[in-house]
DNA sequence: ACGCACCTAATGTACGGACATTATCCGGCC
DNA sequence: GGCCGGATAATGTCCGTACATTAGGTGCGT
């Protein structure tokens, strides 16, 4: 299985094979221990650890003393970005969170379809929700997904659960990346009424394209009250981390 | 120097000491080789490599076969975040970029000083600029820095250069991290006039605290035209990357 | 003075072993 | 049946060694 005369390092060959086995779902039950892998591949523990180091750096597995390595739970390994953090941040503050589902149907939308790489007439599941934190309106959230994969969502109840949870439960889809764009816009009169805002107000508009294996599967359009929430980014040498959090003041 | 009976691992003690020596500027000339460190600390090469591994992961040093480890060039190791990207993105579009310096003086500001961890009466260098892309106003930028380190900036010309460049040139300071917060606000009448905006307009407010070795050294408050620019974040398994870029539309 | 070949130095890879520390499981005890 | 404690297993830490591979300098020859 391993080629000791190849130019690529042994640990990298082990890493590649582990990735393949992960993709094949061989480790859904349990991840093998270091010594298991030493025996399976016939390499030293040092080499196995070098390969595992990478998987840990990528957040795919977690390890600790005395415990076998484990696959990182899906919720943790998928940083869904600002939007996901927004609602978890609200929960962390102890605010009850719920949604009012305003629309849940199938429709076509040429503009959105083209952003998802579909034909303009492609049927899309459309979900429009007003999100509340406690009793106060927090955001107006619109999401479009291809109907061929997301149709089961039409039976889901979104008042208390997150779209990503339902996607996993009903469609067995776990989005693994995407692109988000945040900008400032003025609230329209309809949005002001829904979000309980004064006559003129600024909103954060978060547009998100969620991807699975590089293919766009979700387009999302979320208006967040700019007076109560902010996007924060921590910058360090490793790169930028993104989160949306309630503003400490106001 | 090292405490072999301590609870913290040896490699971590080595790492901590290396960080201290880096902060002291001991390695400005050359970074020591692995075997030098083995001798200096009296630990095995494996332990030294474990410490160096972290420094490499943080982008502080680079290493390659046959070559001693080197300090990563400053330009590469310091992703300055959304704001820095904003102005480089403008340049990438071929738009001439310049600033009108509206204020450059020393003053005290209790609120800003407290965010920088200084006494309220501490003197601060204050720089206020209107940034233009081509002929159009782009952003209103305010920056505060402790006067004791940033005083040389008072002689700098900011019409065509970036604050970070001047910080490096005049004060030999290279910010290495920080925190940014982006939110949506309404433009005040004065801001509307300066930025040439309609009667009601939404702005992106970027507040940034720049740090050197974890100590805040810069507070920045930038209002960006929300109708022309957006914050974009690319999300993948490795984390989130942040950038501010001109909007493709409008 | 320039270029090529070689040598040296340094990191990357890989092996081995030993002990420390901790999570987990199992069994005994109350 | 539930709680506590020891045995077990597994990873974390640390040491040593050897060889491969490459960067960079040295020195020779032209």
PDB file of C-alpha atoms in Angstrom, chain A residues 46 50 53-54 57-59 77-82 176-186 200-204 208 224 226-227 229-242 245-249, chain B residues 46 50 53-54 57-60 77 79-82 176-186 200-204 208 224 226-227 229-242 245-249:
ATOM      1  CA  UNK A  46       6.312   8.976  14.802  1.00  0.00           C
ATOM      2  CA  UNK A  50       3.002  13.286  11.717  1.00  0.00           C
ATOM      3  CA  UNK A  53      -0.967  16.137  13.202  1.00  0.00           C
ATOM      4  CA  UNK A  54      -2.236  17.433   9.873  1.00  0.00           C
ATOM      5  CA  UNK A  57      -4.619  20.982  12.302  1.00  0.00           C
ATOM      6  CA  UNK A  58      -7.462  20.838   9.825  1.00  0.00           C
ATOM      7  CA  UNK A  59      -9.941  20.201  12.575  1.00  0.00           C
ATOM      8  CA  UNK A  77     -15.640  21.178  12.000  1.00  0.00           C
ATOM      9  CA  UNK A  78     -17.788  23.375   9.827  1.00  0.00           C
ATOM     10  CA  UNK A  79     -17.339  27.007  10.593  1.00  0.00           C
ATOM     11  CA  UNK A  80     -20.423  28.273   8.854  1.00  0.00           C
ATOM     12  CA  UNK A  81     -19.338  31.835   9.167  1.00  0.00           C
ATOM     13  CA  UNK A  82     -20.839  34.986  10.397  1.00  0.00           C
ATOM     14  CA  UNK A 176     -18.668  22.720   3.955  1.00  0.00           C
ATOM     15  CA  UNK A 177     -17.759  26.198   2.815  1.00  0.00           C
ATOM     16  CA  UNK A 178     -18.958  29.234   1.061  1.00  0.00           C
ATOM     17  CA  UNK A 179     -18.664  32.922   0.616  1.00  0.00           C
ATOM     18  CA  UNK A 180     -20.209  35.709   2.561  1.00  0.00           C
ATOM     19  CA  UNK A 181     -20.565  39.349   1.760  1.00  0.00           C
ATOM     20  CA  UNK A 182     -21.513  41.937   4.324  1.00  0.00           C
ATOM     21  CA  UNK A 183     -22.569  45.440   3.458  1.00  0.00           C
ATOM     22  CA  UNK A 184     -24.561  48.304   4.824  1.00  0.00           C
ATOM     23  CA  UNK A 185     -27.953  49.156   3.391  1.00  0.00           C
ATOM     24  CA  UNK A 186     -30.907  51.308   4.324  1.00  0.00           C
ATOM     25  CA  UNK A 200     -34.481  55.635   8.966  1.00  0.00           C
ATOM     26  CA  UNK A 201     -32.169  52.817   9.972  1.00  0.00           C
ATOM     27  CA  UNK A 202     -29.077  51.085   8.696  1.00  0.00           C
ATOM     28  CA  UNK A 203     -28.991  47.325   8.281  1.00  0.00           C
ATOM     29  CA  UNK A 204     -26.225  44.803   7.784  1.00  0.00           C
ATOM     30  CA  UNK A 208     -24.134  34.035   1.639  1.00  0.00           C
ATOM     31  CA  UNK A 224     -29.541  42.090  10.453  1.00  0.00           C
ATOM     32  CA  UNK A 226     -27.266  47.205  12.412  1.00  0.00           C
ATOM     33  CA  UNK A 227     -28.005  48.952  15.669  1.00  0.00           C
ATOM     34  CA  UNK A 229     -25.268  43.522  16.050  1.00  0.00           C
ATOM     35  CA  UNK A 230     -21.839  43.757  14.484  1.00  0.00           C
ATOM     36  CA  UNK A 231     -19.457  41.581  12.554  1.00  0.00           C
ATOM     37  CA  UNK A 232     -16.220  41.141  14.445  1.00  0.00           C
ATOM     38  CA  UNK A 233     -13.018  39.776  13.048  1.00  0.00           C
ATOM     39  CA  UNK A 234     -10.039  38.721  15.097  1.00  0.00           C
ATOM     40  CA  UNK A 235      -6.858  39.082  13.142  1.00  0.00           C
ATOM     41  CA  UNK A 236      -3.695  37.233  13.870  1.00  0.00           C
ATOM     42  CA  UNK A 237      -0.885  35.623  12.006  1.00  0.00           C
ATOM     43  CA  UNK A 238      -3.021  32.585  11.282  1.00  0.00           C
ATOM     44  CA  UNK A 239      -5.530  34.587   9.359  1.00  0.00           C
ATOM     45  CA  UNK A 240      -8.859  36.120  10.144  1.00  0.00           C
ATOM     46  CA  UNK A 241     -11.652  34.638  12.182  1.00  0.00           C
ATOM     47  CA  UNK A 242     -15.123  35.930  11.668  1.00  0.00           C
ATOM     48  CA  UNK A 245     -21.958  39.122  17.956  1.00  0.00           C
ATOM     49  CA  UNK A 246     -24.335  41.294  19.855  1.00  0.00           C
ATOM     50  CA  UNK A 247     -22.981  44.738  20.483  1.00  0.00           C
ATOM     51  CA  UNK A 248     -21.907  45.269  24.075  1.00  0.00           C
ATOM     52  CA  UNK A 249     -23.332  48.768  24.036  1.00  0.00           C
TER      53      UNK A 249
ATOM     54  CA  UNK B  46      12.721  16.701  18.814  1.00  0.00           C
ATOM     55  CA  UNK B  50       8.098  20.874  18.499  1.00  0.00           C
ATOM     56  CA  UNK B  53       6.615  23.880  14.630  1.00  0.00           C
ATOM     57  CA  UNK B  54       4.364  26.331  16.457  1.00  0.00           C
ATOM     58  CA  UNK B  57       2.358  27.495  12.117  1.00  0.00           C
ATOM     59  CA  UNK B  58       1.982  31.092  13.240  1.00  0.00           C
ATOM     60  CA  UNK B  59       3.924  32.296  10.247  1.00  0.00           C
ATOM     61  CA  UNK B  60       6.649  33.827  12.407  1.00  0.00           C
ATOM     62  CA  UNK B  77       3.401  37.670   8.241  1.00  0.00           C
ATOM     63  CA  UNK B  79      -2.422  40.185   7.369  1.00  0.00           C
ATOM     64  CA  UNK B  80      -3.743  43.588   8.337  1.00  0.00           C
ATOM     65  CA  UNK B  81      -7.324  42.640   7.834  1.00  0.00           C
ATOM     66  CA  UNK B  82     -10.262  44.162   6.130  1.00  0.00           C
ATOM     67  CA  UNK B 176       0.988  42.031  14.114  1.00  0.00           C
ATOM     68  CA  UNK B 177      -2.633  41.466  14.928  1.00  0.00           C
ATOM     69  CA  UNK B 178      -5.765  43.046  16.171  1.00  0.00           C
ATOM     70  CA  UNK B 179      -9.484  43.019  16.238  1.00  0.00           C
ATOM     71  CA  UNK B 180     -11.930  44.518  13.843  1.00  0.00           C
ATOM     72  CA  UNK B 181     -15.597  45.183  14.223  1.00  0.00           C
ATOM     73  CA  UNK B 182     -17.848  46.041  11.335  1.00  0.00           C
ATOM     74  CA  UNK B 183     -21.333  47.408  11.705  1.00  0.00           C
ATOM     75  CA  UNK B 184     -23.883  49.420   9.853  1.00  0.00           C
ATOM     76  CA  UNK B 185     -24.632  52.991  10.836  1.00  0.00           C
ATOM     77  CA  UNK B 186     -26.455  55.957   9.416  1.00  0.00           C
ATOM     78  CA  UNK B 200     -30.026  59.302   3.992  1.00  0.00           C
ATOM     79  CA  UNK B 201     -27.298  56.730   3.529  1.00  0.00           C
ATOM     80  CA  UNK B 202     -25.935  53.666   5.287  1.00  0.00           C
ATOM     81  CA  UNK B 203     -22.248  53.383   6.099  1.00  0.00           C
ATOM     82  CA  UNK B 204     -20.006  50.529   7.133  1.00  0.00           C
ATOM     83  CA  UNK B 208     -10.084  48.391  14.538  1.00  0.00           C
ATOM     84  CA  UNK B 224     -16.810  53.375   4.442  1.00  0.00           C
ATOM     85  CA  UNK B 226     -21.844  51.253   2.182  1.00  0.00           C
ATOM     86  CA  UNK B 227     -23.201  51.737  -1.305  1.00  0.00           C
ATOM     87  CA  UNK B 229     -17.985  48.630  -0.818  1.00  0.00           C
ATOM     88  CA  UNK B 230     -18.618  45.414   1.050  1.00  0.00           C
ATOM     89  CA  UNK B 231     -16.849  43.104   3.428  1.00  0.00           C
ATOM     90  CA  UNK B 232     -16.444  39.663   1.938  1.00  0.00           C
ATOM     91  CA  UNK B 233     -15.492  36.529   3.795  1.00  0.00           C
ATOM     92  CA  UNK B 234     -14.460  33.270   2.228  1.00  0.00           C
ATOM     93  CA  UNK B 235     -15.275  30.340   4.435  1.00  0.00           C
ATOM     94  CA  UNK B 236     -13.636  26.972   4.342  1.00  0.00           C
ATOM     95  CA  UNK B 237     -12.627  24.242   6.718  1.00  0.00           C
ATOM     96  CA  UNK B 238      -9.476  26.110   7.650  1.00  0.00           C
ATOM     97  CA  UNK B 239     -11.363  29.123   8.946  1.00  0.00           C
ATOM     98  CA  UNK B 240     -12.510  32.414   7.591  1.00  0.00           C
ATOM     99  CA  UNK B 241     -10.647  34.881   5.471  1.00  0.00           C
ATOM    100  CA  UNK B 242     -11.714  38.466   5.426  1.00  0.00           C
ATOM    101  CA  UNK B 245     -13.652  44.806  -1.837  1.00  0.00           C
ATOM    102  CA  UNK B 246     -15.476  47.113  -4.200  1.00  0.00           C
ATOM    103  CA  UNK B 247     -18.949  45.923  -5.041  1.00  0.00           C
ATOM    104  CA  UNK B 248     -19.223  44.481  -8.510  1.00  0.00           C
ATOM    105  CA  UNK B 249     -22.572  46.168  -8.989  1.00  0.00           C
TER     106      UNK B 249
END
